Short mmCIF file of C-alpha atoms and ligand atoms in Angstrom, two decimals:
data_model
loop_
_atom_site.label_atom_id
_atom_site.label_comp_id
_atom_site.label_asym_id
_atom_site.label_seq_id
_atom_site.Cartn_x
_atom_site.Cartn_y
_atom_site.Cartn_z
CA UNK A 776 50.61 49.49 -13.32
CA UNK A 777 47.87 50.36 -15.85
CA UNK A 778 48.19 53.26 -18.34
CA UNK A 779 45.61 55.45 -16.17
CA UNK A 780 47.42 54.90 -13.22
CA UNK A 781 50.75 55.66 -14.72
CA UNK A 782 48.93 58.75 -16.10
CA UNK A 783 47.65 59.95 -12.32
CA UNK A 784 51.11 59.24 -11.15
CA UNK A 785 52.77 61.93 -13.62
CA UNK A 786 49.86 64.44 -13.24
CA UNK A 787 50.36 64.01 -9.25
CA UNK A 788 53.94 65.07 -10.00
CA UNK A 789 53.64 67.46 -12.50
CA UNK A 790 51.27 68.93 -9.88
CA UNK A 791 53.43 68.92 -6.84
CA UNK A 792 56.75 70.15 -8.69
CA UNK A 793 57.04 73.86 -8.65
CA UNK A 794 57.47 75.50 -11.97
CA UNK A 795 60.76 77.36 -12.43
CA UNK A 796 63.84 77.91 -14.42
CA UNK A 797 65.39 74.70 -12.60
CA UNK A 798 62.47 72.57 -13.11
CA UNK A 799 61.14 73.69 -16.49
CA UNK A 800 63.39 70.82 -18.29
CA UNK A 801 61.91 68.30 -16.00
CA UNK A 802 58.35 69.50 -16.42
CA UNK A 803 59.09 69.15 -19.94
CA UNK A 804 60.28 65.84 -20.05
CA UNK A 805 56.98 64.26 -17.59
CA UNK A 806 54.54 66.19 -20.11
CA UNK A 807 55.92 64.58 -22.90
CA UNK A 808 55.70 61.29 -21.08
CA UNK A 809 52.26 62.27 -20.29
CA UNK A 810 50.87 62.67 -23.70
CA UNK A 811 52.61 59.69 -24.86
CA UNK A 812 50.65 57.62 -22.40
CA UNK A 813 47.37 59.40 -22.87
CA UNK A 814 47.66 58.72 -26.86
CA UNK A 815 48.54 55.05 -26.00
CA UNK A 816 44.98 55.21 -23.98
CA UNK A 817 43.15 56.57 -27.00
CA UNK A 818 44.66 53.89 -29.10
CA UNK A 819 43.88 51.44 -26.68
CA UNK A 820 39.91 52.01 -26.58
CA UNK A 821 39.61 52.61 -30.04
CA UNK A 822 41.42 48.80 -30.74
CA UNK A 823 38.35 47.66 -28.37
CA UNK A 824 35.84 48.73 -30.47
CA UNK A 825 37.63 47.70 -33.89
CA UNK A 826 39.24 51.11 -34.67
CA UNK A 827 35.88 51.91 -34.54
CA UNK A 828 36.55 54.43 -32.46
CA UNK A 829 34.67 55.31 -29.13
CA UNK A 830 31.82 57.45 -30.23
CA UNK A 831 28.09 57.16 -30.55
CA UNK A 832 27.07 56.28 -33.53
CA UNK A 833 25.12 58.81 -35.24
CA UNK A 834 25.29 59.87 -38.68
CA UNK A 835 26.24 63.34 -39.55
CA UNK A 836 23.97 65.47 -41.49
CA UNK A 837 23.57 69.15 -42.44
CA UNK A 838 26.31 71.78 -43.09
CA UNK A 839 28.02 71.05 -39.96
CA UNK A 840 27.82 69.36 -36.38
CA UNK A 841 27.69 71.06 -32.93
CA UNK A 842 27.52 69.30 -29.94
CA UNK A 843 26.17 69.89 -26.31
CA UNK A 844 28.94 69.12 -23.58
CA UNK A 845 28.58 69.51 -20.03
CA UNK A 846 28.31 68.21 -16.53
CA UNK A 847 24.76 66.54 -15.84
CA UNK A 848 21.20 68.60 -15.45
CA UNK A 849 22.63 71.65 -16.53
CA UNK A 850 20.34 71.85 -19.33
CA UNK A 851 21.68 70.79 -22.31
CA UNK A 852 18.68 68.79 -23.16
CA UNK A 853 16.16 71.33 -22.48
CA UNK A 854 18.13 73.40 -24.48
CA UNK A 855 17.86 70.76 -27.45
CA UNK A 856 13.86 70.42 -27.01
CA UNK A 857 13.65 74.43 -27.42
CA UNK A 858 15.86 75.02 -30.20
CA UNK A 859 14.92 71.80 -32.44
CA UNK A 860 11.76 69.65 -33.08
CA UNK A 861 13.19 66.66 -31.25
CA UNK A 862 12.38 65.45 -27.86
CA UNK A 863 15.30 64.45 -25.71
CA UNK A 864 14.09 63.58 -22.38
CA UNK A 865 14.89 66.43 -19.67
CA UNK A 866 14.23 65.76 -15.85
CA UNK A 867 15.85 67.08 -12.57
CA UNK A 868 17.72 64.10 -12.02
CA UNK A 869 21.01 63.36 -13.32
CA UNK A 870 22.08 61.17 -16.09
CA UNK A 871 18.66 61.60 -17.73
CA UNK A 872 20.70 61.41 -21.20
CA UNK A 873 21.85 58.26 -21.67
CA UNK A 874 23.01 58.49 -25.73
CA UNK A 875 23.54 60.84 -28.28
CA UNK A 876 20.54 62.53 -29.74
CA UNK A 877 20.48 64.71 -32.69
CA UNK A 878 18.35 67.64 -33.79
CA UNK A 879 18.01 70.05 -36.54
CA UNK A 880 18.84 73.87 -36.14
CA UNK A 881 17.86 76.04 -38.92
CA UNK A 882 19.77 79.02 -39.00
CA UNK A 883 20.48 81.40 -41.84
CA UNK A 884 19.29 79.09 -44.16
CA UNK A 885 21.37 76.40 -43.31
CA UNK A 886 20.66 72.76 -41.64
CA UNK A 887 22.82 72.34 -38.67
CA UNK A 888 22.79 69.10 -36.66
CA UNK A 889 22.92 69.95 -32.85
CA UNK A 890 23.93 66.80 -30.63
CA UNK A 891 22.65 66.42 -27.45
CA UNK A 892 24.98 64.05 -25.20
CA UNK A 893 25.03 62.33 -22.10
CA UNK A 894 26.07 64.48 -18.64
CA UNK A 895 29.80 63.96 -17.89
CA UNK A 896 32.10 64.55 -14.69
CA UNK A 897 35.31 64.94 -13.71
CA UNK A 898 37.57 62.13 -14.67
CA UNK A 899 35.50 61.22 -17.72
CA UNK A 900 38.46 61.34 -19.90
CA UNK A 901 40.60 58.53 -18.12
CA UNK A 902 37.83 56.71 -16.80
CA UNK A 903 35.59 54.02 -18.22
CA UNK A 904 32.57 54.09 -20.26
CA UNK A 905 30.29 56.74 -21.25
CA UNK A 906 32.48 59.70 -20.16
CA UNK A 907 35.02 58.76 -22.79
CA UNK A 908 32.55 58.07 -25.45
CA UNK A 909 30.90 61.33 -24.99
CA UNK A 910 34.40 63.07 -25.55
CA UNK A 911 34.76 61.18 -28.33
CA UNK A 912 31.71 62.17 -30.01
CA UNK A 913 32.48 65.41 -29.49
CA UNK A 914 35.71 65.41 -31.20
CA UNK A 915 33.70 64.94 -34.28
CA UNK A 916 31.94 68.27 -34.13
CA UNK A 917 32.75 71.61 -35.93
CA UNK A 918 31.85 73.33 -32.82
CA UNK A 919 31.16 72.48 -28.91
CA UNK A 920 28.65 74.12 -27.10
CA UNK A 921 30.05 73.82 -23.42
CA UNK A 922 26.57 74.20 -21.16
CA UNK A 923 27.05 75.29 -17.55
CA UNK A 924 24.59 76.30 -14.36
CA UNK A 925 25.70 79.81 -13.77
CA UNK A 926 25.31 79.00 -10.09
CA UNK A 927 28.49 76.59 -10.35
CA UNK A 928 29.67 78.38 -13.56
CA UNK A 929 33.53 78.96 -13.19
CA UNK A 930 34.47 75.53 -11.87
CA UNK A 931 32.33 73.70 -14.16
CA UNK A 932 34.62 75.79 -17.42
CA UNK A 933 38.12 74.72 -15.91
CA UNK A 934 37.24 71.08 -15.18
CA UNK A 935 35.40 70.42 -18.46
CA UNK A 936 37.98 72.28 -20.40
CA UNK A 937 40.77 69.77 -18.63
CA UNK A 938 38.56 66.73 -19.77
CA UNK A 939 38.42 67.92 -23.46
CA UNK A 940 42.33 68.83 -23.50
CA UNK A 941 43.03 65.31 -22.08
CA UNK A 942 41.45 63.80 -25.06
CA UNK A 943 43.00 65.64 -27.38
CA UNK A 944 40.75 68.62 -27.94
CA UNK A 945 42.12 72.02 -28.19
CA UNK A 946 39.37 74.90 -27.88
CA UNK A 947 39.26 78.41 -29.54
CA UNK A 948 42.93 78.09 -30.82
CA UNK A 949 45.38 77.38 -34.00
CA UNK A 950 47.31 74.52 -34.45
CA UNK A 951 51.07 75.91 -33.14
CA UNK A 952 53.38 76.78 -36.03
CA UNK A 953 55.76 74.26 -35.95
CA UNK A 954 57.03 71.81 -38.47
CA UNK A 955 58.84 68.66 -37.45
CA UNK A 956 60.06 66.88 -40.61
CA UNK A 957 61.36 63.20 -39.94
CA UNK A 958 65.05 62.31 -41.70
CA UNK A 959 66.57 59.28 -42.00
CA UNK A 960 70.27 60.29 -41.05
CA UNK A 961 71.58 63.76 -40.05
CA UNK A 962 70.67 64.22 -36.66
CA UNK A 963 67.91 66.92 -35.05
CA UNK A 964 68.72 69.79 -36.76
CA UNK A 965 66.69 72.59 -34.72
CA UNK A 966 65.72 76.18 -35.92
CA UNK A 967 63.60 79.14 -34.62
CA UNK A 968 62.67 81.88 -36.95
CA UNK A 969 61.48 84.30 -33.65
CA UNK A 970 63.08 84.12 -30.13
CA UNK A 971 62.09 81.46 -27.89
CA UNK A 972 61.14 81.62 -24.44
CA UNK A 973 59.51 78.44 -23.29
CA UNK A 974 61.55 75.66 -24.86
CA UNK A 975 65.40 75.23 -25.24
CA UNK A 976 66.93 73.34 -28.18
CA UNK A 977 68.21 70.50 -25.41
CA UNK A 978 64.51 69.89 -24.31
CA UNK A 979 63.04 69.73 -27.69
CA UNK A 980 66.08 67.28 -28.75
CA UNK A 981 65.51 65.23 -25.62
CA UNK A 982 61.66 65.10 -26.12
CA UNK A 983 61.74 63.89 -29.35
CA UNK A 984 64.76 61.08 -28.56
CA UNK A 985 63.57 59.75 -25.21
CA UNK A 986 59.36 59.70 -26.10
CA UNK A 987 59.42 59.21 -29.31
CA UNK A 988 62.52 57.65 -30.48
CA UNK A 989 63.30 60.18 -33.29
CA UNK A 990 66.91 61.05 -33.76
CA UNK A 991 66.73 62.66 -36.98
CA UNK A 992 64.54 65.53 -37.89
CA UNK A 993 64.35 69.25 -39.10
CA UNK A 994 62.26 70.90 -36.42
CA UNK A 995 61.47 74.57 -37.22
CA UNK A 996 59.58 76.74 -34.25
CA UNK A 997 57.82 79.81 -36.46
CA UNK A 998 56.33 80.79 -33.52
CA UNK A 999 57.14 81.29 -29.27
CA UNK A 1000 55.65 78.09 -28.48
CA UNK A 1001 55.55 76.18 -25.50
CA UNK A 1002 56.60 72.45 -24.73
CA UNK A 1003 52.93 71.40 -24.52
CA UNK A 1004 52.31 72.81 -28.33
CA UNK A 1005 55.50 71.20 -29.25
CA UNK A 1006 54.08 67.77 -27.78
CA UNK A 1007 50.62 68.32 -29.59
CA UNK A 1008 52.60 68.73 -32.49
CA UNK A 1009 54.46 65.60 -32.00
CA UNK A 1010 51.25 63.46 -30.81
CA UNK A 1011 49.43 64.62 -34.19
CA UNK A 1012 45.90 63.25 -32.96
CA UNK A 1013 44.79 66.91 -31.99
CA UNK A 1014 41.47 68.48 -33.22
CA UNK A 1015 41.12 72.08 -33.10
CA UNK A 1016 37.59 73.43 -32.88
CA UNK A 1017 35.72 76.67 -31.77
CA UNK A 1018 33.79 76.45 -28.02
CA UNK A 1019 31.06 78.61 -26.89
CA UNK A 1020 30.75 78.77 -23.30
CA UNK A 1021 26.80 78.86 -22.16
CA UNK A 1022 25.88 79.89 -18.86
CA UNK A 1023 22.69 78.54 -18.57
CA UNK A 1024 19.84 78.81 -15.21
CA UNK A 1025 20.49 82.51 -15.13
CA UNK A 1026 17.32 82.80 -13.81
CA UNK A 1027 18.79 81.34 -10.29
CA UNK A 1028 21.54 84.09 -9.99
CA UNK A 1029 22.63 87.42 -9.19
CA UNK A 1030 22.72 90.43 -12.18
CA UNK A 1031 26.16 90.74 -11.01
CA UNK A 1032 26.99 87.42 -11.62
CA UNK A 1033 25.68 87.67 -15.06
CA UNK A 1034 27.34 90.35 -15.53
CA UNK A 1035 30.66 89.22 -15.14
CA UNK A 1036 30.10 85.63 -16.90
CA UNK A 1037 28.98 87.79 -20.08
CA UNK A 1038 32.56 89.10 -19.98
CA UNK A 1039 34.19 86.22 -20.32
CA UNK A 1040 35.91 85.35 -23.67
CA UNK A 1041 33.39 83.26 -26.18
CA UNK A 1042 30.72 83.22 -23.43
CA UNK A 1043 26.80 83.78 -23.25
CA UNK A 1044 24.33 83.65 -20.57
CA UNK A 1045 21.01 81.93 -20.97
CA UNK A 1046 17.81 80.77 -19.34
CA UNK A 1047 16.13 77.99 -21.38
CA UNK A 1048 13.38 77.76 -19.30
CA UNK A 1049 12.38 81.26 -19.53
CA UNK A 1050 13.83 81.73 -23.00
CA UNK A 1051 16.45 84.28 -22.38
CA UNK A 1052 18.87 85.13 -25.28
CA UNK A 1053 18.53 81.98 -27.44
CA UNK A 1054 18.31 84.11 -30.31
CA UNK A 1055 21.94 85.69 -29.55
CA UNK A 1056 23.05 82.10 -28.76
CA UNK A 1057 21.99 81.11 -32.35
CA UNK A 1058 23.85 84.30 -33.67
CA UNK A 1059 26.96 83.18 -31.94
CA UNK A 1060 26.82 79.51 -33.13
CA UNK A 1061 26.51 80.82 -36.68
CA UNK A 1062 29.39 83.21 -36.28
CA UNK A 1063 31.44 80.57 -34.71
CA UNK A 1064 30.94 77.87 -37.20
CA UNK A 1065 32.20 80.17 -40.06
CA UNK A 1066 29.73 78.95 -42.74
CA UNK A 1067 29.23 81.12 -45.83
CA UNK A 1068 25.77 81.66 -47.80
CA UNK A 1069 26.46 82.02 -51.46
CA UNK A 1070 23.44 82.71 -53.99
CA UNK A 1071 23.45 81.49 -57.33
CA UNK A 1072 22.37 83.71 -60.11
CA UNK A 1073 21.21 82.30 -63.42
CA UNK A 1074 22.48 84.38 -66.63
CA UNK A 1075 19.60 87.26 -66.94
CA UNK A 1076 17.39 86.39 -63.87
CA UNK A 1077 17.69 87.57 -60.42
CA UNK A 1078 19.34 85.59 -57.69
CA UNK A 1079 17.77 83.15 -55.71
CA UNK A 1080 17.91 84.56 -52.42
CA UNK A 1081 15.83 82.19 -50.58
CA UNK A 1082 17.82 79.37 -51.06
CA UNK A 1083 21.77 79.34 -50.69
CA UNK A 1084 24.15 77.11 -50.93
CA UNK A 1085 26.13 76.72 -47.64
CA UNK A 1086 29.81 76.02 -47.77
CA UNK A 1087 32.73 75.97 -45.44
CA UNK A 1088 34.59 79.19 -44.74
CA UNK A 1089 37.82 79.19 -47.34
CA UNK A 1090 35.38 78.13 -50.15
CA UNK A 1091 36.13 79.14 -53.53
CA UNK A 1092 34.30 79.60 -57.10
CA UNK A 1093 35.33 75.56 -57.87
CA UNK A 1094 33.26 74.47 -54.58
CA UNK A 1095 29.93 76.37 -55.59
CA UNK A 1096 30.36 74.68 -59.14
CA UNK A 1097 30.50 71.45 -57.55
CA UNK A 1098 27.53 71.96 -55.51
CA UNK A 1099 25.60 73.12 -58.51
CA UNK A 1100 26.33 70.05 -60.72
CA UNK A 1101 29.23 67.56 -60.29
CA UNK A 1102 30.36 68.16 -64.04
CA UNK A 1103 30.28 72.05 -63.96
CA UNK A 1104 34.02 72.60 -64.04
CA UNK A 1105 34.08 70.76 -67.09
CA UNK A 1106 32.53 73.81 -69.09
CA UNK A 1107 33.93 76.68 -66.59
CA UNK A 1108 34.68 79.52 -67.86
CA UNK A 1109 34.61 82.26 -65.54
CA UNK A 1110 32.34 83.38 -62.74
CA UNK A 1111 30.60 86.95 -61.96
CA UNK A 1112 31.08 87.91 -58.39
CA UNK A 1113 28.75 90.37 -56.18
CA UNK A 1114 29.21 91.08 -52.73
CA UNK A 1115 32.05 91.56 -50.13
CA UNK A 1116 34.61 89.35 -51.51
CA UNK A 1117 35.22 91.48 -54.85
CA UNK A 1118 36.28 95.11 -55.17
CA UNK A 1119 34.24 95.92 -58.03
CA UNK A 1120 30.50 94.88 -58.47
CA UNK A 1121 30.35 92.60 -60.44
CA UNK A 1122 33.97 91.49 -60.84
CA UNK A 1123 34.86 88.53 -63.50
CA UNK A 1124 36.89 85.88 -61.10
CA UNK A 1125 38.38 82.68 -61.68
CA UNK A 1126 38.04 79.01 -60.13
CA UNK A 1127 40.23 79.50 -57.29
CA UNK A 1128 38.71 82.97 -56.04
CA UNK A 1129 37.42 83.06 -52.31
CA UNK A 1130 33.83 83.57 -51.48
CA UNK A 1131 32.86 85.78 -48.67
CA UNK A 1132 29.33 85.29 -46.92
CA UNK A 1133 26.29 86.28 -49.18
CA UNK A 1134 28.18 86.68 -52.27
CA UNK A 1135 26.06 86.23 -55.09
CA UNK A 1136 27.94 83.74 -57.98
CA UNK A 1137 26.89 83.87 -61.94
CA UNK A 1138 28.94 80.81 -63.65
CA UNK A 1139 29.81 81.57 -67.08
CA UNK A 1140 30.34 78.48 -69.05
CA UNK A 1141 32.63 77.91 -72.06
CA UNK A 1142 30.05 77.80 -75.39
N1 LIG B 2261 15.99 77.32 -13.54
C1 LIG B 2261 16.57 76.72 -14.73
N2 LIG B 2261 16.22 75.14 -14.92
C2 LIG B 2261 16.69 74.90 -15.94
C3 LIG B 2261 17.01 75.64 -17.22
N3 LIG B 2261 17.31 74.96 -18.14
C4 LIG B 2261 16.81 73.81 -17.68
N4 LIG B 2261 16.17 73.84 -16.59
C5 LIG B 2261 16.16 72.47 -15.50
O1 LIG B 2261 17.42 71.82 -15.09
C6 LIG B 2261 17.16 70.46 -15.18
C7 LIG B 2261 17.91 69.45 -16.20
O2 LIG B 2261 18.03 70.00 -17.21
P1 LIG B 2261 18.06 68.62 -18.43
O3 LIG B 2261 17.53 69.34 -19.91
O4 LIG B 2261 17.57 67.26 -18.28
O5 LIG B 2261 19.69 68.76 -18.38
P2 LIG B 2261 20.72 67.66 -18.99
O6 LIG B 2261 22.18 68.78 -19.17
O7 LIG B 2261 20.31 67.43 -20.18
O8 LIG B 2261 20.98 66.48 -17.92
P3 LIG B 2261 21.76 65.20 -18.28
O9 LIG B 2261 20.99 64.46 -19.83
O10 LIG B 2261 21.21 64.46 -16.91
O11 LIG B 2261 22.87 65.16 -18.16
C8 LIG B 2261 15.57 70.05 -15.54
O12 LIG B 2261 14.61 70.11 -14.38
C9 LIG B 2261 15.62 71.42 -16.53
O13 LIG B 2261 13.78 71.90 -16.16
C10 LIG B 2261 16.83 76.97 -16.71
O14 LIG B 2261 17.72 77.78 -17.33
N5 LIG B 2261 16.60 77.34 -15.62
K1 LIG B 2262 18.87 65.93 -16.07
MG1 LIG B 2263 19.85 65.35 -21.04
#
């Protein structure tokens, strides 16, 4: 039996087993086995491409990458054509787009890569061919735009989320707060700092020893995590990224449907053909990428507000200095900062100061 068939078997067994206190242990082990097989499947396919990964060969460019993922003919290419200078063929038949097509978005002075991808269908993650390649490419993005046909909305969202999860993508959530420290001896030591309602020590030990052949480790739970979250930590090949759910073609549905979709978490309704809500979409993309604009101010001059330096959230004074000149940190003394990251305007800060969006920074070098 091939790996894909084994996966199907276990999925079917999990689906037909009713979840309760008596079965949760068994289901936990099955999930562990399933995760192992899925990782094996991912590894196998990347070996075939000589460790190159499965993804489409498109260079990253700009400050971030946003991937368009969705069923065929939901309007991904039409969206790329409307928001960027790039032309990607759009048409009324399914699977019009056959490869990855990059375009540039300009938001708040930042250049962001928008990546059009072929449409995918249910089973893409375990099937052969382009579906896996699409999701592998989505794994390299900083944000996923899940584009859907509002007339089919909720089902598409559920099915696609499952496909992405199968390939190790976790949307709109943080990595679980679990640490697993592999040891040489001493057995498995299990501790938690909070009461656990989803897993037991027995289950954790069994998943570690059966599926991972790990018999000596310190396991620490700092949150009430589920068995799926434990498996995510054990498998270790997960990517965590934000996702915006785009319900497109709202020109085709009732106002009640629009109202309903708009209220779903991380969601937006658009009509590409009628250019409805596209400005708000750009604003949502910006917010979810968490980029930071920083303006530099030369001594004795006004800051240059037309040319922000674009940094990732979590950027410090050091990062902006490195952006100005590679040897800047050698002569860095301190910096003055104006903006939301400081209490006093300006405030003197050191090299590890955390910058906020729209801060102004004046670097003072050692004389
Ligand atoms: N009514 C309506 N039609 C739209 C909208 N956006 C796109 N379309 C139409 O939907 C069809 C498919 O659009 P594409 O942009 O090719 O869709 P796609 O998701 O890129 O499709 P694939 O590349 O085949 O996966 C085209 O006929 C578009 O004109 C919209 O907002 N409303
Ligand atoms: K199409
Ligand atoms: Mg397309």
